[in-house]
PDB file of C-alpha atoms in Angstrom:
ATOM      1  CA  MET A   1       6.669-121.956 -78.001  1.00  0.00           C
ATOM      2  CA  PHE A   2       9.804-123.541 -79.422  1.00  0.00           C
ATOM      3  CA  HIS A   3      11.265-126.257 -77.204  1.00  0.00           C
ATOM      4  CA  VAL A   4      14.188-128.593 -77.744  1.00  0.00           C
ATOM      5  CA  LYS A   5      14.522-131.856 -75.843  1.00  0.00           C
ATOM      6  CA  GLN A   6      18.164-132.564 -76.667  1.00  0.00           C
ATOM      7  CA  TYR A   7      20.703-129.984 -75.572  1.00  0.00           C
ATOM      8  CA  GLY A   8      24.355-129.415 -76.380  1.00  0.00           C
ATOM      9  CA  ALA A   9      25.001-129.377 -72.630  1.00  0.00           C
ATOM     10  CA  PRO A  10      22.762-130.531 -69.775  1.00  0.00           C
ATOM     11  CA  VAL A  11      20.886-128.049 -67.645  1.00  0.00           C
ATOM     12  CA  ASP A  12      23.009-129.297 -64.742  1.00  0.00           C
ATOM     13  CA  ASP A  13      26.165-127.933 -66.401  1.00  0.00           C
ATOM     14  CA  LEU A  14      24.705-124.423 -66.525  1.00  0.00           C
ATOM     15  CA  SER A  15      23.273-124.643 -63.020  1.00  0.00           C
ATOM     16  CA  ARG A  16      26.576-125.852 -61.570  1.00  0.00           C
ATOM     17  CA  GLU A  17      28.571-123.001 -63.089  1.00  0.00           C
ATOM     18  CA  LEU A  18      25.987-120.423 -62.043  1.00  0.00           C
ATOM     19  CA  SER A  19      26.006-121.798 -58.489  1.00  0.00           C
ATOM     20  CA  PHE A  20      29.757-121.079 -58.346  1.00  0.00           C
ATOM     21  CA  LEU A  21      28.771-117.442 -58.940  1.00  0.00           C
ATOM     22  CA  GLY A  22      26.127-117.596 -56.215  1.00  0.00           C
ATOM     23  CA  LEU A  23      23.266-117.720 -58.714  1.00  0.00           C
ATOM     24  CA  TYR A  24      20.484-120.290 -58.328  1.00  0.00           C
ATOM     25  CA  ILE A  25      18.129-120.208 -61.291  1.00  0.00           C
ATOM     26  CA  ASN A  26      15.225-122.571 -61.802  1.00  0.00           C
ATOM     27  CA  GLN A  27      15.285-125.339 -64.361  1.00  0.00           C
ATOM     28  CA  SER A  28      12.636-123.867 -66.669  1.00  0.00           C
ATOM     29  CA  VAL A  29      14.791-120.750 -67.142  1.00  0.00           C
ATOM     30  CA  MET A  30      17.837-122.880 -67.934  1.00  0.00           C
ATOM     31  CA  GLU A  31      15.820-124.923 -70.434  1.00  0.00           C
ATOM     32  CA  GLN A  32      14.596-121.809 -72.215  1.00  0.00           C
ATOM     33  CA  CYS A  33      18.166-120.485 -72.355  1.00  0.00           C
ATOM     34  CA  LEU A  34      19.175-123.745 -73.999  1.00  0.00           C
ATOM     35  CA  ASP A  35      16.238-123.473 -76.418  1.00  0.00           C
ATOM     36  CA  TYR A  36      17.675-120.110 -77.375  1.00  0.00           C
ATOM     37  CA  TRP A  37      21.157-121.599 -77.740  1.00  0.00           C
ATOM     38  CA  GLN A  38      19.822-124.244 -80.120  1.00  0.00           C
ATOM     39  CA  LEU A  39      18.275-121.511 -82.268  1.00  0.00           C
ATOM     40  CA  LEU A  40      21.632-119.729 -82.329  1.00  0.00           C
ATOM     41  CA  CYS A  41      23.434-122.883 -83.402  1.00  0.00           C
ATOM     42  CA  SER A  42      20.893-123.684 -86.093  1.00  0.00           C
ATOM     43  CA  SER A  43      20.960-120.197 -87.637  1.00  0.00           C
ATOM     44  CA  SER A  44      22.233-120.003 -91.189  1.00  0.00           C
ATOM     45  CA  PRO A  45      26.046-119.652 -91.442  1.00  0.00           C
ATOM     46  CA  ARG A  46      25.418-116.956 -94.059  1.00  0.00           C
ATOM     47  CA  LEU A  47      23.926-114.704 -91.386  1.00  0.00           C
ATOM     48  CA  ASN A  48      27.052-114.955 -89.219  1.00  0.00           C
ATOM     49  CA  VAL A  49      24.838-114.642 -86.134  1.00  0.00           C
ATOM     50  CA  ILE A  50      27.302-116.700 -84.129  1.00  0.00           C
ATOM     51  CA  SER A  51      30.784-117.860 -85.067  1.00  0.00           C
ATOM     52  CA  ARG A  52      31.796-121.490 -85.411  1.00  0.00           C
ATOM     53  CA  ASN A  53      34.293-120.907 -82.626  1.00  0.00           C
ATOM     54  CA  ALA A  54      31.521-119.695 -80.298  1.00  0.00           C
ATOM     55  CA  ILE A  55      29.422-122.762 -81.113  1.00  0.00           C
ATOM     56  CA  THR A  56      32.414-124.958 -80.266  1.00  0.00           C
ATOM     57  CA  GLU A  57      32.875-123.123 -76.955  1.00  0.00           C
ATOM     58  CA  GLY A  58      29.280-124.042 -76.113  1.00  0.00           C
ATOM     59  CA  PRO A  59      26.391-122.666 -74.067  1.00  0.00           C
ATOM     60  CA  VAL A  60      28.208-122.799 -70.738  1.00  0.00           C
ATOM     61  CA  ARG A  61      30.679-120.210 -72.030  1.00  0.00           C
ATOM     62  CA  HIS A  62      28.151-117.806 -73.519  1.00  0.00           C
ATOM     63  CA  ILE A  63      25.008-118.270 -71.424  1.00  0.00           C
ATOM     64  CA  VAL A  64      26.812-118.243 -68.077  1.00  0.00           C
ATOM     65  CA  ASP A  65      28.915-115.258 -69.178  1.00  0.00           C
ATOM     66  CA  SER A  66      25.720-113.369 -70.035  1.00  0.00           C
ATOM     67  CA  LEU A  67      23.908-114.258 -66.811  1.00  0.00           C
ATOM     68  CA  ALA A  68      26.895-113.246 -64.665  1.00  0.00           C
ATOM     69  CA  ALA A  69      25.426-109.722 -64.654  1.00  0.00           C
ATOM     70  CA  LEU A  70      22.763-111.040 -62.259  1.00  0.00           C
ATOM     71  CA  VAL A  71      25.439-111.375 -59.556  1.00  0.00           C
ATOM     72  CA  GLN A  72      25.595-107.622 -58.981  1.00  0.00           C
ATOM     73  CA  TRP A  73      22.940-105.923 -61.092  1.00  0.00           C
ATOM     74  CA  LEU A  74      19.352-106.392 -62.378  1.00  0.00           C
ATOM     75  CA  PRO A  75      17.586-106.543 -58.983  1.00  0.00           C
ATOM     76  CA  SER A  76      13.924-107.481 -58.661  1.00  0.00           C
ATOM     77  CA  GLY A  77      11.468-104.895 -59.949  1.00  0.00           C
ATOM     78  CA  PRO A  78      10.750-103.443 -63.399  1.00  0.00           C
ATOM     79  CA  LEU A  79      13.813-102.373 -65.371  1.00  0.00           C
ATOM     80  CA  ARG A  80      14.398-101.248 -68.945  1.00  0.00           C
ATOM     81  CA  LEU A  81      17.511-102.607 -70.647  1.00  0.00           C
ATOM     82  CA  MET A  82      19.068-101.869 -74.017  1.00  0.00           C
ATOM     83  CA  ASP A  83      21.569-104.363 -75.429  1.00  0.00           C
ATOM     84  CA  VAL A  84      23.708-102.479 -77.945  1.00  0.00           C
ATOM     85  CA  GLY A  85      25.305-104.269 -80.877  1.00  0.00           C
ATOM     86  CA  SER A  86      23.216-107.238 -79.847  1.00  0.00           C
ATOM     87  CA  GLY A  87      24.321-109.551 -82.677  1.00  0.00           C
ATOM     88  CA  GLY A  88      22.918-112.937 -81.744  1.00  0.00           C
ATOM     89  CA  GLY A  89      21.175-111.591 -78.632  1.00  0.00           C
ATOM     90  CA  LEU A  90      23.914-112.038 -76.026  1.00  0.00           C
ATOM     91  CA  PRO A  91      23.567-110.972 -73.249  1.00  0.00           C
ATOM     92  CA  GLY A  92      20.115-109.416 -73.742  1.00  0.00           C
ATOM     93  CA  ILE A  93      18.048-112.538 -74.444  1.00  0.00           C
ATOM     94  CA  PRO A  94      19.397-114.747 -71.616  1.00  0.00           C
ATOM     95  CA  LEU A  95      19.053-111.869 -69.131  1.00  0.00           C
ATOM     96  CA  THR A  96      15.442-111.296 -70.183  1.00  0.00           C
ATOM     97  CA  ILE A  97      14.665-115.003 -69.865  1.00  0.00           C
ATOM     98  CA  ALA A  98      16.143-115.030 -66.360  1.00  0.00           C
ATOM     99  CA  ASN A  99      14.500-111.800 -65.130  1.00  0.00           C
ATOM    100  CA  SER A 100      10.754-111.829 -65.756  1.00  0.00           C
ATOM    101  CA  GLU A 101      10.415-108.110 -64.900  1.00  0.00           C
ATOM    102  CA  LEU A 102      12.943-106.966 -67.470  1.00  0.00           C
ATOM    103  CA  GLU A 103      11.834-105.073 -70.595  1.00  0.00           C
ATOM    104  CA  THR A 104      14.552-105.275 -73.207  1.00  0.00           C
ATOM    105  CA  THR A 105      15.461-103.592 -76.464  1.00  0.00           C
ATOM    106  CA  LEU A 106      17.965-105.336 -78.728  1.00  0.00           C
ATOM    107  CA  LEU A 107      19.791-102.803 -80.911  1.00  0.00           C
ATOM    108  CA  GLU A 108      21.476-104.336 -83.963  1.00  0.00           C
ATOM    109  CA  ALA A 109      22.905-102.433 -86.912  1.00  0.00           C
ATOM    110  CA  ARG A 110      22.706-105.221 -89.489  1.00  0.00           C
ATOM    111  CA  GLY A 111      19.248-105.776 -90.897  1.00  0.00           C
ATOM    112  CA  ARG A 112      19.562-109.515 -91.484  1.00  0.00           C
ATOM    113  CA  LYS A 113      20.694-110.103 -87.934  1.00  0.00           C
ATOM    114  CA  ALA A 114      17.910-107.871 -86.620  1.00  0.00           C
ATOM    115  CA  ASP A 115      15.394-109.903 -88.642  1.00  0.00           C
ATOM    116  CA  TRP A 116      16.820-113.103 -87.153  1.00  0.00           C
ATOM    117  CA  LEU A 117      16.551-111.636 -83.656  1.00  0.00           C
ATOM    118  CA  SER A 118      12.907-110.696 -84.232  1.00  0.00           C
ATOM    119  CA  SER A 119      12.125-114.203 -85.450  1.00  0.00           C
ATOM    120  CA  THR A 120      13.936-115.775 -82.496  1.00  0.00           C
ATOM    121  CA  VAL A 121      12.160-113.551 -79.975  1.00  0.00           C
ATOM    122  CA  ARG A 122       8.807-114.662 -81.404  1.00  0.00           C
ATOM    123  CA  GLU A 123       9.811-118.321 -81.411  1.00  0.00           C
ATOM    124  CA  LEU A 124      10.822-118.095 -77.764  1.00  0.00           C
ATOM    125  CA  GLY A 125       7.540-116.394 -76.849  1.00  0.00           C
ATOM    126  CA  LEU A 126       9.279-113.223 -75.625  1.00  0.00           C
ATOM    127  CA  GLU A 127       7.784-110.682 -78.013  1.00  0.00           C
ATOM    128  CA  ASP A 128       5.830-109.017 -75.180  1.00  0.00           C
ATOM    129  CA  ARG A 129       9.080-108.174 -73.350  1.00  0.00           C
ATOM    130  CA  ILE A 130      11.706-107.795 -76.076  1.00  0.00           C
ATOM    131  CA  ASP A 131      11.761-105.241 -78.908  1.00  0.00           C
ATOM    132  CA  VAL A 132      14.278-105.363 -81.736  1.00  0.00           C
ATOM    133  CA  ILE A 133      15.526-102.156 -83.358  1.00  0.00           C
ATOM    134  CA  THR A 134      17.683-101.968 -86.464  1.00  0.00           C
ATOM    135  CA  GLY A 135      20.208 -99.171 -85.989  1.00  0.00           C
ATOM    136  CA  ARG A 136      23.539 -98.025 -84.590  1.00  0.00           C
ATOM    137  CA  ILE A 137      24.073 -96.783 -81.055  1.00  0.00           C
ATOM    138  CA  GLU A 138      25.780 -93.594 -82.286  1.00  0.00           C
ATOM    139  CA  ALA A 139      22.613 -92.699 -84.199  1.00  0.00           C
ATOM    140  CA  GLN A 140      20.219 -93.065 -81.266  1.00  0.00           C
ATOM    141  CA  VAL A 141      18.526 -89.998 -79.787  1.00  0.00           C
ATOM    142  CA  HIS A 142      20.005 -89.261 -76.366  1.00  0.00           C
ATOM    143  CA  GLU A 143      16.629 -88.475 -74.821  1.00  0.00           C
ATOM    144  CA  GLU A 144      15.432 -91.959 -75.773  1.00  0.00           C
ATOM    145  CA  LEU A 145      18.565 -93.640 -74.433  1.00  0.00           C
ATOM    146  CA  GLN A 146      18.007 -91.924 -71.099  1.00  0.00           C
ATOM    147  CA  THR A 147      14.780 -93.896 -70.603  1.00  0.00           C
ATOM    148  CA  PHE A 148      16.807 -97.096 -70.096  1.00  0.00           C
ATOM    149  CA  ASP A 149      18.008 -98.133 -66.639  1.00  0.00           C
ATOM    150  CA  ILE A 150      20.777-100.357 -67.999  1.00  0.00           C
ATOM    151  CA  ILE A 151      22.704-100.455 -71.270  1.00  0.00           C
ATOM    152  CA  THR A 152      24.704-103.623 -71.922  1.00  0.00           C
ATOM    153  CA  ALA A 153      27.661-104.034 -74.262  1.00  0.00           C
ATOM    154  CA  ARG A 154      29.373-107.378 -74.852  1.00  0.00           C
ATOM    155  CA  ALA A 155      31.976-107.661 -77.622  1.00  0.00           C
ATOM    156  CA  VAL A 156      30.746-104.513 -79.388  1.00  0.00           C
ATOM    157  CA  ALA A 157      33.584-102.030 -79.950  1.00  0.00           C
ATOM    158  CA  ALA A 158      36.742-100.605 -78.438  1.00  0.00           C
ATOM    159  CA  PRO A 159      35.887 -98.884 -75.117  1.00  0.00           C
ATOM    160  CA  GLU A 160      36.977 -95.442 -76.356  1.00  0.00           C
ATOM    161  CA  ARG A 161      34.484 -95.538 -79.235  1.00  0.00           C
ATOM    162  CA  LEU A 162      31.749 -97.198 -77.183  1.00  0.00           C
ATOM    163  CA  PHE A 163      31.948 -94.546 -74.470  1.00  0.00           C
ATOM    164  CA  ARG A 164      31.731 -91.723 -77.025  1.00  0.00           C
ATOM    165  CA  TRP A 165      28.544 -93.277 -78.381  1.00  0.00           C
ATOM    166  CA  VAL A 166      26.847 -94.362 -75.153  1.00  0.00           C
ATOM    167  CA  LEU A 167      27.836 -92.066 -72.291  1.00  0.00           C
ATOM    168  CA  PRO A 168      26.280 -88.848 -73.695  1.00  0.00           C
ATOM    169  CA  GLY A 169      22.901 -90.608 -73.699  1.00  0.00           C
ATOM    170  CA  LEU A 170      23.254 -92.421 -70.382  1.00  0.00           C
ATOM    171  CA  GLY A 171      20.580 -91.321 -67.917  1.00  0.00           C
ATOM    172  CA  PRO A 172      21.641 -89.703 -64.612  1.00  0.00           C
ATOM    173  CA  GLY A 173      20.590 -92.782 -62.640  1.00  0.00           C
ATOM    174  CA  SER A 174      21.475 -95.344 -65.296  1.00  0.00           C
ATOM    175  CA  GLN A 175      24.533 -97.511 -65.885  1.00  0.00           C
ATOM    176  CA  LEU A 176      26.477 -99.045 -68.716  1.00  0.00           C
ATOM    177  CA  LEU A 177      27.501-102.677 -68.136  1.00  0.00           C
ATOM    178  CA  LEU A 178      30.589-103.594 -70.128  1.00  0.00           C
ATOM    179  CA  TRP A 179      31.935-107.151 -70.517  1.00  0.00           C
ATOM    180  CA  HIS A 180      35.729-107.243 -70.838  1.00  0.00           C
ATOM    181  CA  SER A 181      38.930-109.179 -70.167  1.00  0.00           C
ATOM    182  CA  ASP A 182      41.453-108.598 -67.364  1.00  0.00           C
ATOM    183  CA  ARG A 183      43.962-106.948 -69.678  1.00  0.00           C
ATOM    184  CA  GLN A 184      41.408-104.360 -70.832  1.00  0.00           C
ATOM    185  CA  LEU A 185      40.642-103.005 -67.359  1.00  0.00           C
ATOM    186  CA  ASP A 186      43.355-100.317 -67.139  1.00  0.00           C
ATOM    187  CA  GLY A 187      42.456 -99.048 -70.601  1.00  0.00           C
ATOM    188  CA  ILE A 188      38.779 -98.902 -69.665  1.00  0.00           C
ATOM    189  CA  VAL A 189      39.513 -96.805 -66.572  1.00  0.00           C
ATOM    190  CA  GLU A 190      41.600 -94.413 -68.683  1.00  0.00           C
ATOM    191  CA  ALA A 191      38.930 -94.265 -71.393  1.00  0.00           C
ATOM    192  CA  VAL A 192      36.206 -93.412 -68.862  1.00  0.00           C
ATOM    193  CA  GLN A 193      38.335 -90.680 -67.316  1.00  0.00           C
ATOM    194  CA  GLY A 194      39.241 -89.286 -70.729  1.00  0.00           C
ATOM    195  CA  CYS A 195      35.725 -89.240 -72.148  1.00  0.00           C
ATOM    196  CA  SER A 196      34.820 -85.562 -72.603  1.00  0.00           C
ATOM    197  CA  VAL A 197      31.063 -85.263 -73.077  1.00  0.00           C
ATOM    198  CA  GLY A 198      30.361 -82.394 -70.664  1.00  0.00           C
ATOM    199  CA  ARG A 199      29.657 -84.810 -67.797  1.00  0.00           C
ATOM    200  CA  THR A 200      31.892 -86.853 -65.498  1.00  0.00           C
ATOM    201  CA  PHE A 201      31.683 -90.633 -65.364  1.00  0.00           C
ATOM    202  CA  GLU A 202      33.458 -93.289 -63.341  1.00  0.00           C
ATOM    203  CA  LEU A 203      33.963 -97.006 -63.300  1.00  0.00           C
ATOM    204  CA  ASN A 204      31.605 -97.656 -60.399  1.00  0.00           C
ATOM    205  CA  ASN A 205      32.166-101.362 -59.796  1.00  0.00           C
ATOM    206  CA  THR A 206      33.724-104.420 -61.432  1.00  0.00           C
ATOM    207  CA  ILE A 207      32.974-108.091 -60.860  1.00  0.00           C
ATOM    208  CA  SER A 208      35.441-110.772 -61.910  1.00  0.00           C
ATOM    209  CA  TYR A 209      34.424-114.398 -62.292  1.00  0.00           C
ATOM    210  CA  ASN A 210      35.547-117.777 -63.562  1.00  0.00           C
ATOM    211  CA  ILE A 211      33.694-120.422 -65.529  1.00  0.00           C
ATOM    212  CA  ARG A 212      35.527-123.355 -64.051  1.00  0.00           C
ATOM    213  CA  SER A 213      34.640-126.189 -66.398  1.00  0.00           C
ATOM    214  CA  ILE A 214      36.189-124.407 -69.394  1.00  0.00           C
ATOM    215  CA  CYS A 215      38.916-122.419 -67.578  1.00  0.00           C
ATOM    216  CA  PHE A 216      37.454-119.111 -68.720  1.00  0.00           C
ATOM    217  CA  SER A 217      37.604-115.828 -66.793  1.00  0.00           C
ATOM    218  CA  SER A 218      35.929-112.520 -67.503  1.00  0.00           C
ATOM    219  CA  ASN A 219      34.762-109.245 -65.973  1.00  0.00           C
ATOM    220  CA  ILE A 220      31.770-106.935 -66.044  1.00  0.00           C
ATOM    221  CA  SER A 221      32.221-103.277 -65.153  1.00  0.00           C
ATOM    222  CA  SER A 222      29.540-100.720 -64.319  1.00  0.00           C
ATOM    223  CA  ILE A 223      30.040 -97.164 -65.561  1.00  0.00           C
ATOM    224  CA  ARG A 224      27.895 -94.408 -64.040  1.00  0.00           C
ATOM    225  CA  GLU A 225      27.778 -90.637 -63.938  1.00  0.00           C
ATOM    226  CA  VAL A 226      29.478 -88.994 -60.957  1.00  0.00           C
ATOM    227  CA  HIS A 227      27.002 -86.884 -58.974  1.00  0.00           C
TER     228      HIS A 227
END
């Protein structure tokens, strides 16, 4: 398995920020997350897997932001997760590294990025728990989407469009986890309430958190069907 000895940020930096969120994750998980980050940073600029700005922001920003979902969701026990518009694999790959019982599908519309994801999954030794699919969320069969316990969306599309694509295929006991900023929250509530797909959904819960070392704040909201 791929392993890097020199990291852009020490494991301690990730562990410290995660501890502020009440998350205590062992060192081997943090090291594998940093292995993944190094693969992201070394990907060809032509693929546009990750922006130069994101590389400058560093792994604390993007890895901790991805793993923040562990604060409220992804309990122990087998779960199936689909990461839509996965891009470079955030948050799907870090979450799968951190939760050994998670089975993940990375859905990416662009073939070259999907090929990169497949290669990265193999290099990290995660091919037994992560599948990569080339396609768009709006083209997925609803019956297949309903087999997933969790669908994640981080920096994918405007909430109104995302909800039209995802909510019709969300299983009755499943949830959509959406990463967003403070200023988007009111619009997300309105978009959920205004989404007419023959079923009623609600913003079930929102967690807000800070990554202190870089003065960054974010939110993750859970959207579920109302029963």
